[in-house]
Amino acid sequence: MIESRPRGGAAAVPSVAVGNARLRFGDTLLFEALDFELAAGSWTCLLGSSGVGKSSLLRLVAGLARHEPPTRVSASDGQPLAGRIAYMAQQDLLLPWLTALDNVLLGTRLRGQPVTINKVAEARRLLDDVGLGGRDGLRPAALSGGMRQRVALARTLMEDRPVVLMDEPFSAVDALTRIRLQDLAARLLAGRTVLLVTHDPLEALRLGSRVHVMSGFPATIGPALIPPGPPPRPVGDPAVLELQAALLQSFTA
Amino acid sequence: MSRDRPVIRGLVTVIVLLVAWQVVVLATGAAHFLLPPPAAVFATLIHQAPRLGHHALITLVEILLGLGFGVVLGAAAALVLAYWPPARRWLLPVLVVSQAVPVFALAPILVLWLGYGLASKVAMAVLIIFFPVTAAFFDGLRRTDPGWLDLARTMDAGPGRLLLLIRLPAALPAVASGIRIAAAVAPIGAVVGEWVGASSGLGYLMLYANARVQSELMFAALIVLGAMAVTLYFTIDRALRRALPWQPDSLPDFNQEK
């Protein structure tokens, strides 16, 4: 399979900085004066237990949550982030009435861009890349959970955005499928600025160039852990396993 | 094979009911004009077929027109409610109150305003159909999966395309439920309208036969009306099922019949 680098070219991939972020959920202060950075062209993983506010932080970057002052979200090239992010969630968010192919083409249609032969061919190729060649006419109901998440990955790639935000995208599938999907995503999204939010230390350590732990109320973000070796790292990698053990211990302590 | 089973079940039910009817007639010796035997009603169905057909056609047209206008108006109202907040505050209470007034009570007024012809019956059917369609569609529009809306926002979707490509199709299963209810209640509107004031239609024919103690004709009209309503419901149900193939049917029974 081919690595699918952003067609815009590596120069167009910015880093993203979140500065002085503050967010409340109802009356609870989730975090305050929070600084966080996504390095350009690599995977940053944000690890934390559920409810700590990591998804909220991702939504803040995605422009899906309202910015509370004095929160700043900016790209290193000074251009606005809107229109340059792709979003992948824990649910596949496939539309049940559309075929796999039409689901991949959803963004094109939503923006009112013409669905040209080239676009269709590209969507087919991306479905091929995620291992679903020949299944583009099937509706989501006819696909397994893992296959649906593959379609969602193809849809994310079709958006061809330099910044990709993923909110526990592989947590709803079984362990084996999860590892295959992680490998696939690592290969296909290489070269983009990726934020992966997860509660699975192994996932973060396999995929992240930098791994941050988010914890506490209000939440703070720890310093970057930098696992050795290029992602995706093997499941049995001693360094990965050692770091995983240390992380789990620090969580349960 | 599996396609025939519901038909066979239906036939068995009809035969059992006919036998029970005949048994009641024989056992009680009920006067002919109170409960005519099935054979007599059947004979009337055949003898009077052209007359029954004429009146049935008129009732059918009233029902279909009512259903068509009711669904279109109901859908339009739901869209207005969903996209124009003041309508929710001002129109929704009015709609709910309008449903609290029994349609039977409105029938004489409608006949007075719209005359003895088709219009008053169609208006009646529309009044009955309108609300279930509006309520179901509005509910469907309100309950779009928030995840889909988030996704669409990151894809830079405009409000028009969001409605057309996500909100509307997502609401279709709910609309279908509304239309099913509408199909079941539409005949009520038409027939009530005919009772209050009409010169044709099955409801009129039943009152006419009743006044002249032609019980066979009354029962024959009732059977035609029942058959028409049931056929209408199942035709619409089947068409909706076919139009929305992605809609999950979690009742195992329904899947087997397909």
XYZ file of C-alpha atoms in Angstrom:
511
model
C 0.000 0.000 0.000
C 1.076 3.538 -0.742
C 1.679 6.195 1.812
C -0.755 8.964 1.097
C 0.968 12.218 1.947
C -1.082 15.381 1.858
C -1.397 16.360 -1.751
C -0.853 19.961 -0.737
C 2.825 19.174 -0.036
C 4.713 18.965 3.279
C 5.314 22.710 3.390
C 1.588 23.260 3.854
C 1.483 21.233 7.100
C 1.524 23.621 10.077
C 1.998 22.975 13.761
C -0.908 23.920 16.004
C -0.690 25.744 19.309
C -3.354 25.965 21.993
C -2.616 28.750 24.410
C -4.121 29.765 27.745
C -7.071 27.480 27.135
C -10.000 27.570 29.523
C -13.128 25.459 29.360
C -16.078 24.918 31.617
C -18.568 22.102 31.424
C -21.678 23.416 33.130
C -20.394 24.739 36.453
C -17.286 22.552 36.520
C -14.002 24.041 35.404
C -12.382 21.401 33.178
C -9.124 23.235 32.627
C -7.624 26.700 32.823
C -4.411 28.340 31.576
C -3.669 25.203 29.581
C -0.951 25.258 26.911
C -0.543 22.518 24.369
C 1.205 22.084 21.044
C 0.826 19.724 18.104
C 4.170 19.342 16.313
C 4.000 19.830 12.552
C 3.818 16.688 10.455
C 3.784 14.196 13.313
C 1.437 12.393 15.697
C 0.761 13.857 19.121
C -1.149 11.559 21.458
C -3.146 12.843 24.393
C -3.670 10.179 26.999
C -6.079 10.393 29.897
C -8.934 8.696 31.705
C -12.494 9.373 30.585
C -14.032 12.635 31.677
C -10.703 14.420 32.164
C -11.454 16.838 29.312
C -9.257 15.489 26.528
C -12.134 15.217 24.066
C -13.173 18.747 24.979
C -9.658 19.945 24.192
C -9.820 18.206 20.808
C -13.187 19.793 20.108
C -11.673 23.148 21.000
C -8.978 22.653 18.355
C -11.586 21.392 15.883
C -13.648 24.546 16.338
C -16.578 22.449 17.580
C -16.556 23.907 21.107
C -17.005 27.605 21.783
C -13.754 29.289 22.785
C -13.900 30.767 26.235
C -11.600 33.745 26.568
C -8.647 33.916 26.851
C -8.290 30.663 24.825
C -6.197 30.930 21.674
C -5.930 28.252 18.989
C -3.525 29.070 16.183
C -1.544 27.494 13.391
C 2.190 28.147 12.992
C 1.713 29.736 9.561
C -0.681 32.346 10.928
C -3.554 31.211 8.711
C -6.886 30.275 10.314
C -7.370 26.597 11.117
C -10.947 26.460 9.845
C -11.145 24.464 6.636
C -7.808 22.764 7.306
C -8.842 20.079 9.777
C -10.339 16.629 9.355
C -12.190 14.989 12.215
C -12.575 11.335 13.105
C -14.621 10.234 16.096
C -15.115 7.109 18.154
C -18.327 6.376 16.251
C -17.738 5.939 12.543
C -20.434 8.604 11.857
C -21.190 6.965 8.515
C -24.559 7.936 7.077
C -26.594 4.711 6.947
C -28.408 5.657 3.738
C -25.216 6.165 1.733
C -22.921 3.526 0.270
C -19.296 3.332 1.422
C -18.265 5.277 -1.684
C -20.835 8.031 -1.149
C -19.858 8.273 2.508
C -16.264 8.909 1.445
C -17.542 11.591 -0.949
C -19.702 13.250 1.738
C -17.373 16.192 2.341
C -17.166 16.949 -1.368
C -20.976 17.009 -1.603
C -21.426 19.029 1.599
C -19.147 21.733 0.238
C -21.128 21.782 -2.998
C -18.111 20.772 -5.050
C -18.897 18.848 -8.229
C -18.474 15.083 -7.895
C -16.250 14.578 -10.895
C -14.939 11.299 -12.313
C -11.575 12.169 -10.757
C -13.113 12.599 -7.304
C -14.927 9.263 -7.599
C -11.745 7.555 -8.761
C -9.859 9.065 -5.837
C -12.512 7.918 -3.351
C -12.327 4.402 -4.856
C -8.547 4.421 -4.544
C -8.736 5.487 -0.892
C -11.221 2.698 -0.141
C -8.748 0.402 -1.865
C -5.940 1.788 0.341
C -7.874 1.000 3.521
C -8.465 -2.543 2.265
C -12.070 -2.186 1.139
C -11.548 -2.437 -2.624
C -14.673 -3.801 -4.352
C -16.920 -3.036 -1.383
C -17.655 0.588 -2.256
C -21.304 -0.175 -3.111
C -22.167 -1.555 0.324
C -24.136 0.361 2.924
C -22.713 0.648 6.472
C -25.219 -1.924 7.798
C -23.531 -4.547 5.597
C -20.063 -3.784 7.029
C -18.454 -4.904 10.283
C -17.409 -2.379 12.940
C -13.791 -2.523 11.808
C -14.738 -2.074 8.154
C -16.939 0.899 9.002
C -14.047 2.539 10.819
C -11.916 1.900 7.706
C -14.504 3.730 5.595
C -14.358 6.565 8.125
C -10.577 6.621 7.724
C -10.946 6.790 3.938
C -13.436 9.640 4.368
C -10.908 11.440 6.594
C -8.189 10.963 3.964
C -10.526 12.165 1.205
C -10.781 15.478 3.035
C -7.019 15.786 2.465
C -6.528 18.214 5.339
C -3.080 18.937 6.825
C -4.374 18.641 10.399
C -6.222 15.493 11.490
C -8.011 15.271 14.843
C -8.963 11.815 16.080
C -11.090 11.223 19.159
C -10.616 7.612 20.330
C -11.178 6.408 16.777
C -10.310 2.763 17.454
C -11.787 2.203 20.899
C -15.040 0.645 19.694
C -13.443 -2.266 17.804
C -11.901 -5.515 19.050
C -8.217 -5.688 20.038
C -6.926 -7.347 16.859
C -8.851 -5.044 14.537
C -7.633 -2.108 16.610
C -3.984 -3.007 16.017
C -4.541 -3.394 12.266
C -6.388 -0.077 12.111
C -3.594 1.633 14.071
C -0.974 0.361 11.589
C -3.119 1.461 8.672
C -3.773 4.922 10.090
C -0.100 5.416 11.009
C 0.918 4.650 7.438
C -1.806 6.616 5.667
C -1.685 9.696 7.893
C 2.127 9.969 8.050
C 3.327 13.492 7.304
C 0.236 15.225 8.677
C -0.184 17.023 11.970
C -2.249 14.519 13.926
C -3.847 14.756 17.360
C -4.960 11.385 18.697
C -6.980 11.406 21.889
C -7.111 8.015 23.609
C -7.423 6.271 26.966
C -5.305 3.317 25.781
C -1.604 3.757 26.785
C -0.475 1.067 24.321
C -2.204 2.871 21.449
C -0.633 6.198 22.387
C 2.840 4.648 22.735
C 2.604 2.747 19.433
C 1.481 5.728 17.394
C 2.667 8.937 19.045
C 5.840 10.800 18.248
C 4.996 12.620 21.456
C 2.710 11.302 24.163
C 1.187 13.629 26.738
C -0.755 12.600 29.810
C -3.719 14.752 30.779
C -4.910 14.405 34.370
C -6.402 16.130 37.390
C -9.276 18.512 38.127
C -8.904 21.054 36.680
C -6.790 19.144 34.197
C -3.146 19.739 33.394
C -1.052 18.261 30.624
C 2.236 16.538 31.460
C 5.542 16.848 29.575
C 6.003 14.966 26.307
C 7.044 11.329 26.487
C 9.019 10.470 23.375
C 8.955 6.722 22.721
C 12.000 5.556 20.716
C 11.720 4.380 17.122
C 9.401 5.354 14.282
C 5.643 4.712 14.608
C 3.808 2.392 14.324
C 5.918 0.570 16.879
C 5.457 -3.179 17.300
C 3.109 -4.309 20.074
C 5.926 -6.289 21.697
C 8.544 -3.504 21.538
C 10.337 -3.645 24.941
C 10.578 0.148 25.198
C 6.857 0.498 24.476
C 5.968 -2.155 27.034
C 8.208 -0.611 29.679
C 6.687 2.839 29.138
C 3.212 1.341 29.179
C 3.894 -0.297 32.545
C 5.253 2.975 33.935
C 2.216 4.899 32.653
C -0.261 2.389 34.058
C 1.530 2.512 37.406
C 1.442 6.275 37.509
C -2.306 6.200 36.696
C -3.167 3.727 39.424
C -0.838 5.234 42.021
C -43.099 -19.595 -0.091
C -42.450 -17.069 2.632
C -44.200 -14.377 0.593
C -47.452 -16.368 0.571
C -47.691 -16.959 4.274
C -49.159 -13.579 5.319
C -51.714 -13.888 2.481
C -52.724 -17.354 3.681
C -52.914 -16.103 7.264
C -55.171 -13.255 6.118
C -57.455 -15.659 4.218
C -57.745 -17.962 7.241
C -58.695 -14.996 9.440
C -61.368 -13.852 6.955
C -62.846 -17.366 6.651
C -62.964 -17.815 10.441
C -64.712 -14.442 10.833
C -67.245 -15.314 8.087
C -68.025 -18.665 9.714
C -68.428 -16.978 13.115
C -70.740 -14.402 11.542
C -72.893 -17.139 9.966
C -72.986 -19.053 13.263
C -74.204 -15.953 15.115
C -76.914 -15.385 12.475
C -78.111 -19.016 12.739
C -77.827 -19.280 16.520
C -79.612 -16.039 17.432
C -82.046 -15.960 14.555
C -81.392 -12.214 14.427
C -83.722 -10.209 12.214
C -82.411 -9.768 8.691
C -82.238 -5.995 9.003
C -80.199 -6.194 12.219
C -77.588 -8.668 11.012
C -77.856 -9.893 7.437
C -76.209 -13.271 6.726
C -72.828 -13.102 4.955
C -74.244 -14.668 1.795
C -76.792 -11.862 1.423
C -74.121 -9.201 1.929
C -71.905 -10.961 -0.587
C -74.751 -11.024 -3.115
C -75.254 -7.290 -2.588
C -71.542 -6.711 -3.081
C -71.859 -8.286 -6.531
C -75.256 -6.860 -7.540
C -74.448 -3.367 -6.436
C -70.822 -3.457 -7.551
C -71.083 -0.479 -9.954
C -72.843 1.682 -7.362
C -70.422 0.657 -4.597
C -67.515 1.260 -6.952
C -68.762 4.754 -7.817
C -69.031 5.804 -4.177
C -65.791 4.026 -3.204
C -63.917 5.910 -5.903
C -65.103 9.246 -4.533
C -64.098 8.310 -0.985
C -60.746 7.061 -2.267
C -60.099 10.345 -4.075
C -60.950 12.259 -0.890
C -58.590 10.069 1.142
C -55.716 10.329 -1.337
C -56.078 14.091 -1.797
C -56.265 14.509 1.978
C -53.212 12.342 2.428
C -51.261 14.219 -0.251
C -52.084 17.720 1.013
C -51.821 16.645 4.651
C -48.344 15.193 4.204
C -47.086 18.179 2.195
C -48.526 20.738 4.627
C -47.376 18.730 7.637
C -43.845 18.482 6.249
C -43.780 22.211 5.457
C -44.953 23.053 8.975
C -42.271 20.819 10.482
C -39.572 22.566 8.437
C -40.833 25.988 9.525
C -40.896 24.852 13.151
C -37.383 23.425 12.902
C -35.778 26.411 11.187
C -37.655 29.406 12.564
C -37.584 29.567 16.382
C -40.447 32.097 16.753
C -42.696 29.529 15.043
C -41.870 27.073 17.811
C -42.984 29.550 20.440
C -46.117 30.786 18.681
C -47.260 28.067 16.298
C -46.592 24.889 18.273
C -49.072 25.664 21.094
C -51.719 26.556 18.506
C -51.120 23.252 16.734
C -51.443 21.279 19.952
C -54.659 23.086 20.934
C -56.065 22.522 17.436
C -55.618 18.804 18.003
C -57.534 18.932 21.262
C -60.692 19.997 19.378
C -62.395 16.816 18.087
C -62.549 16.771 14.317
C -66.153 15.565 14.534
C -67.046 18.896 16.102
C -65.427 20.788 13.245
C -67.098 18.768 10.499
C -70.372 20.737 10.346
C -68.465 24.012 10.167
C -66.225 22.735 7.382
C -69.253 21.536 5.403
C -70.893 24.905 5.960
C -67.827 26.748 4.675
C -66.649 24.434 1.928
C -69.901 22.905 0.735
C -71.163 19.380 0.189
C -68.538 18.435 -2.368
C -65.032 17.046 -2.203
C -63.408 20.089 -0.605
C -64.897 19.746 2.886
C -63.960 16.038 3.096
C -60.426 16.660 1.876
C -60.050 19.479 4.412
C -61.263 17.110 7.091
C -58.735 14.432 6.157
C -55.976 17.063 5.974
C -56.853 18.259 9.489
C -56.552 14.726 10.845
C -53.344 13.869 8.942
C -51.501 17.135 9.394
C -50.528 16.751 13.038
C -49.031 13.250 13.115
C -46.902 14.122 10.085
C -45.734 17.444 11.542
C -44.989 15.942 14.952
C -43.065 12.969 13.554
C -41.063 15.004 11.027
C -40.248 17.771 13.503
C -39.070 15.168 15.979
C -36.934 13.541 13.287
C -35.360 16.876 12.337
C -34.616 17.638 15.970
C -32.923 14.340 16.637
C -30.155 14.398 14.051
C -27.128 12.593 15.510
C -24.973 15.443 16.934
C -21.882 13.539 15.753
C -23.028 13.910 12.131
C -23.514 17.644 12.663
C -19.990 17.941 14.140
C -18.558 16.046 11.203
C -20.437 18.242 8.741
C -19.120 21.356 10.492
C -15.508 20.202 10.109
C -16.350 19.605 6.433
C -17.463 23.244 6.055
C -21.073 22.388 5.167
C -23.506 25.239 4.601
C -26.925 25.135 6.282
C -28.749 24.342 3.017
C -26.665 21.320 2.132
C -26.649 20.203 5.754
C -30.453 20.095 5.630
C -30.605 18.391 2.252
C -27.819 15.844 2.678
C -27.972 15.017 6.384
C -30.922 16.370 8.382
C -33.660 15.477 5.861
C -32.547 11.929 5.066
C -31.893 11.328 8.766
C -35.472 12.386 9.526
C -37.043 10.210 6.826
C -37.646 7.140 9.019
C -39.503 9.378 11.475
C -41.506 10.931 8.607
C -42.357 7.427 7.448
C -43.862 6.637 10.862
C -45.916 9.825 10.605
C -47.135 8.897 7.116
C -48.090 5.385 8.307
C -50.252 6.888 11.052
C -51.673 9.353 8.533
C -52.591 6.508 6.161
C -54.405 4.739 8.975
C -56.456 7.783 10.073
C -57.111 9.429 6.688
C -60.278 7.351 5.995
C -61.763 8.595 9.283
C -61.576 12.191 8.097
C -63.166 11.438 4.742
C -66.013 9.308 6.137
C -66.859 11.712 8.967
C -67.073 14.461 6.375
C -69.450 12.351 4.326
C -71.673 11.632 7.331
C -72.134 15.280 8.102
C -73.069 16.353 4.641
C -72.500 14.752 1.255
C -74.301 13.432 -1.778
C -71.825 10.695 -2.590
C -69.075 8.543 -1.078
C -69.155 5.404 1.037
C -70.005 7.297 4.229
C -73.014 8.859 2.492
C -74.023 5.457 1.062
C -73.945 3.891 4.526
C -76.200 6.589 6.004
C -78.529 6.304 2.994
C -78.760 2.504 3.345
C -79.181 2.767 7.088
C -82.136 5.127 6.752
C -83.836 2.719 4.333
C -83.033 -0.374 6.458
C -80.952 -1.822 3.594
C -78.595 -3.553 5.979
C -76.938 -5.654 3.260
C -75.922 -2.525 1.401
C -74.639 -0.922 4.595
C -72.508 -3.932 5.424
C -71.288 -4.179 1.825
C -70.185 -0.519 1.929
C -68.489 -1.136 5.270
C -66.574 -4.099 3.812
C -65.455 -2.060 0.797
C -64.326 0.778 3.086
C -62.414 -1.633 5.329
C -60.731 -3.337 2.387
C -59.767 0.041 0.944
C -58.282 1.317 4.210
C -56.293 -1.871 4.788
C -54.980 -1.923 1.206
C -54.003 1.738 1.459
C -52.111 1.157 4.707
C -50.190 -1.854 3.466
C -49.388 -0.288 0.086
C -47.962 2.769 1.794
C -46.131 0.682 4.401
C -44.529 -1.440 1.685
C -43.598 1.581 -0.451
C -41.993 3.307 2.560
C -40.056 0.177 3.457
C -38.764 -0.036 -0.097
C -37.910 3.670 -0.221
C -35.904 3.499 3.032
C -33.928 0.262 2.718
C -31.370 1.350 5.319
C -33.951 1.580 8.055
C -33.282 -1.286 10.440
C -36.202 -3.574 11.209
C -35.307 -5.036 14.536
C -38.472 -7.113 14.835
C -37.462 -10.565 13.502
C -40.965 -11.215 12.202
C -40.839 -8.356 9.728
C -37.513 -9.434 8.286
C -38.814 -12.918 7.566
C -41.719 -11.601 5.575
C -39.575 -9.595 3.189
